[in-house]
């Protein structure tokens, strides 16, 4: 059966890879974006295709559409971008999710919400299972994003209980891959851009904090299984391979230019010390485990950045 999908944030990094998968399935896709951090370049190859429509819209405003599935990804994900206008970020999470749940209710669509490992805050237990309720600051510089995603999860479950809306909640851990913005500010893109430009790599703090990095194709596969499976979540989707930021810097440096230096900068406020998903639920419910190792995923990401680096208009948003 051909489905009609709405992908909010579809011109962004993860959203555009999801659009590719849905289009390759032969389904119809409505890609909705306000282009805050998304780019038409990411979905340009589908413009003009009869199954594809592009909608410039801000999810903080309601919209009426006829769809079967709503993939709700619209929200800046990099600290640099979500802290640019934190009040707008909180509005995007709350009002955006509220509007999309309202749409799902009206048309009987199933909605998957892109939540985040940030709902665990700076975690006191390690690794993090879905049952952990988190340690999030309500007043810090990351709160607009973290608390925004927490209320978005709450809205999903209240729409499910009150109105019977079919929801799926994915808690995404750090994801990387081709099409990340060069000025995104996240660690993988920063290190690759710095290394390709011959600049020292900027490690915040001592680089001993950890993250677990998931390649984007693995995440999108998890998304598809979660949407069509019977479990609402919340469900962790991430790669359990845990690395210190210094280890990541070393991996990037040895691939691009082993002679580069590291420079150490202050650790941002509320920066979580460690992050690693427990993915037993996704394994047992969806038969999902990530398959791309960090070294391999970095090679693919570096190849994409190299290509854009050589055509400077491609690197700039
Ligand atoms: P991204 O910044 O590349 O994509 C977000 C997209 O949403 C962009 O295209 C942006 O223009 C659009 N957008 C932002 N505000 C909007 C608004 N008000 N109305 C309409 N469109 C809007 O980020 P991403 O990495 O692709 O993340 C996608 C989703 O996944 C986000 O919801 C993010 O919170 C979540 N997530 C991502 C990661 C990760 O590591 N990439 C981790 C956890 C959660
Ligand atoms: N980080 C870093 N150098 C950079 C960018 C980020 O050391 O140039 C660190 C950052 O302090 C954090 C980790 O890398 O500890 C991951 O940062 P990112 O912004 O990618 O994701 P998040 O903190 O939201 O998990």
PDB file of C-alpha atoms and ligand atoms in Angstrom, residues 77-80 82 117-118 142 145 174 185-188 190-191 194 202-205 207 209-211 213 245 266-268 271-272 275, ligand 2:
ATOM      1  CA  UNK A  77      19.463  19.824  17.095  1.00  0.00           C
ATOM      2  CA  UNK A  78      22.886  21.422  17.510  1.00  0.00           C
ATOM      3  CA  UNK A  79      23.497  23.364  20.736  1.00  0.00           C
ATOM      4  CA  UNK A  80      24.842  26.296  18.688  1.00  0.00           C
ATOM      5  CA  UNK A  82      19.068  25.721  19.453  1.00  0.00           C
ATOM      6  CA  UNK A 117      18.968  11.293  24.725  1.00  0.00           C
ATOM      7  CA  UNK A 118      19.057  14.851  26.126  1.00  0.00           C
ATOM      8  CA  UNK A 142      20.432  23.494  27.282  1.00  0.00           C
ATOM      9  CA  UNK A 145      15.960  21.935  24.042  1.00  0.00           C
ATOM     10  CA  UNK A 174      24.212  11.535  18.838  1.00  0.00           C
ATOM     11  CA  UNK A 185      28.689  23.290  15.714  1.00  0.00           C
ATOM     12  CA  UNK A 186      28.308  19.620  16.611  1.00  0.00           C
ATOM     13  CA  UNK A 187      31.459  17.752  17.413  1.00  0.00           C
ATOM     14  CA  UNK A 188      31.751  15.426  14.389  1.00  0.00           C
ATOM     15  CA  UNK A 190      33.434  20.629  13.755  1.00  0.00           C
ATOM     16  CA  UNK A 191      36.363  18.190  13.858  1.00  0.00           C
ATOM     17  CA  UNK A 194      38.693  21.918  11.172  1.00  0.00           C
ATOM     18  CA  UNK A 202      38.828  22.209  19.373  1.00  0.00           C
ATOM     19  CA  UNK A 203      38.307  19.933  22.394  1.00  0.00           C
ATOM     20  CA  UNK A 204      35.994  21.321  25.057  1.00  0.00           C
ATOM     21  CA  UNK A 205      37.109  20.577  28.617  1.00  0.00           C
ATOM     22  CA  UNK A 207      37.954  15.806  26.018  1.00  0.00           C
ATOM     23  CA  UNK A 209      33.471  13.351  28.289  1.00  0.00           C
ATOM     24  CA  UNK A 210      31.908  10.543  26.262  1.00  0.00           C
ATOM     25  CA  UNK A 211      29.295  10.234  23.539  1.00  0.00           C
ATOM     26  CA  UNK A 213      27.834   8.026  17.814  1.00  0.00           C
ATOM     27  CA  UNK A 245      35.723  13.181  22.628  1.00  0.00           C
ATOM     28  CA  UNK A 266      36.239  25.639  28.255  1.00  0.00           C
ATOM     29  CA  UNK A 267      33.576  22.979  28.718  1.00  0.00           C
ATOM     30  CA  UNK A 268      30.137  24.541  28.034  1.00  0.00           C
ATOM     31  CA  UNK A 271      27.651  19.617  29.101  1.00  0.00           C
ATOM     32  CA  UNK A 272      26.833  15.953  29.943  1.00  0.00           C
ATOM     33  CA  UNK A 275      26.214   9.209  27.241  1.00  0.00           C
TER      34      UNK A 275
HETATM   35  N1  LIG B   2      32.609  19.286  21.613  1.00  0.00           N
HETATM   36  C1  LIG B   2      33.983  19.503  21.522  1.00  0.00           C
HETATM   37  N2  LIG B   2      34.450  20.285  20.499  1.00  0.00           N
HETATM   38  C2  LIG B   2      33.627  20.821  19.557  1.00  0.00           C
HETATM   39  C3  LIG B   2      32.225  20.584  19.647  1.00  0.00           C
HETATM   40  C4  LIG B   2      31.758  19.818  20.701  1.00  0.00           C
HETATM   41  O1  LIG B   2      34.764  19.019  22.355  1.00  0.00           O
HETATM   42  O2  LIG B   2      34.126  21.499  18.650  1.00  0.00           O
HETATM   43  C5  LIG B   2      32.103  18.424  22.700  1.00  0.00           C
HETATM   44  C6  LIG B   2      30.924  18.994  23.475  1.00  0.00           C
HETATM   45  O3  LIG B   2      31.384  19.788  24.558  1.00  0.00           O
HETATM   46  C7  LIG B   2      30.228  17.724  23.947  1.00  0.00           C
HETATM   47  C8  LIG B   2      30.499  16.723  22.830  1.00  0.00           C
HETATM   48  O4  LIG B   2      31.602  17.231  22.096  1.00  0.00           O
HETATM   49  O5  LIG B   2      30.815  17.251  25.126  1.00  0.00           O
HETATM   50  C9  LIG B   2      29.323  16.532  21.897  1.00  0.00           C
HETATM   51  O6  LIG B   2      28.879  17.801  21.480  1.00  0.00           O
HETATM   52  P1  LIG B   2      27.710  17.999  20.416  1.00  0.00           P
HETATM   53  O7  LIG B   2      27.394  19.458  20.375  1.00  0.00           O
HETATM   54  O8  LIG B   2      28.066  17.323  19.147  1.00  0.00           O
HETATM   55  O9  LIG B   2      26.486  17.149  21.032  1.00  0.00           O
HETATM   56  P2  LIG B   2      25.765  17.113  22.472  1.00  0.00           P
HETATM   57  O10 LIG B   2      26.600  17.843  23.486  1.00  0.00           O
HETATM   58  O11 LIG B   2      24.434  17.767  22.249  1.00  0.00           O
HETATM   59  O12 LIG B   2      25.688  15.665  22.781  1.00  0.00           O
END
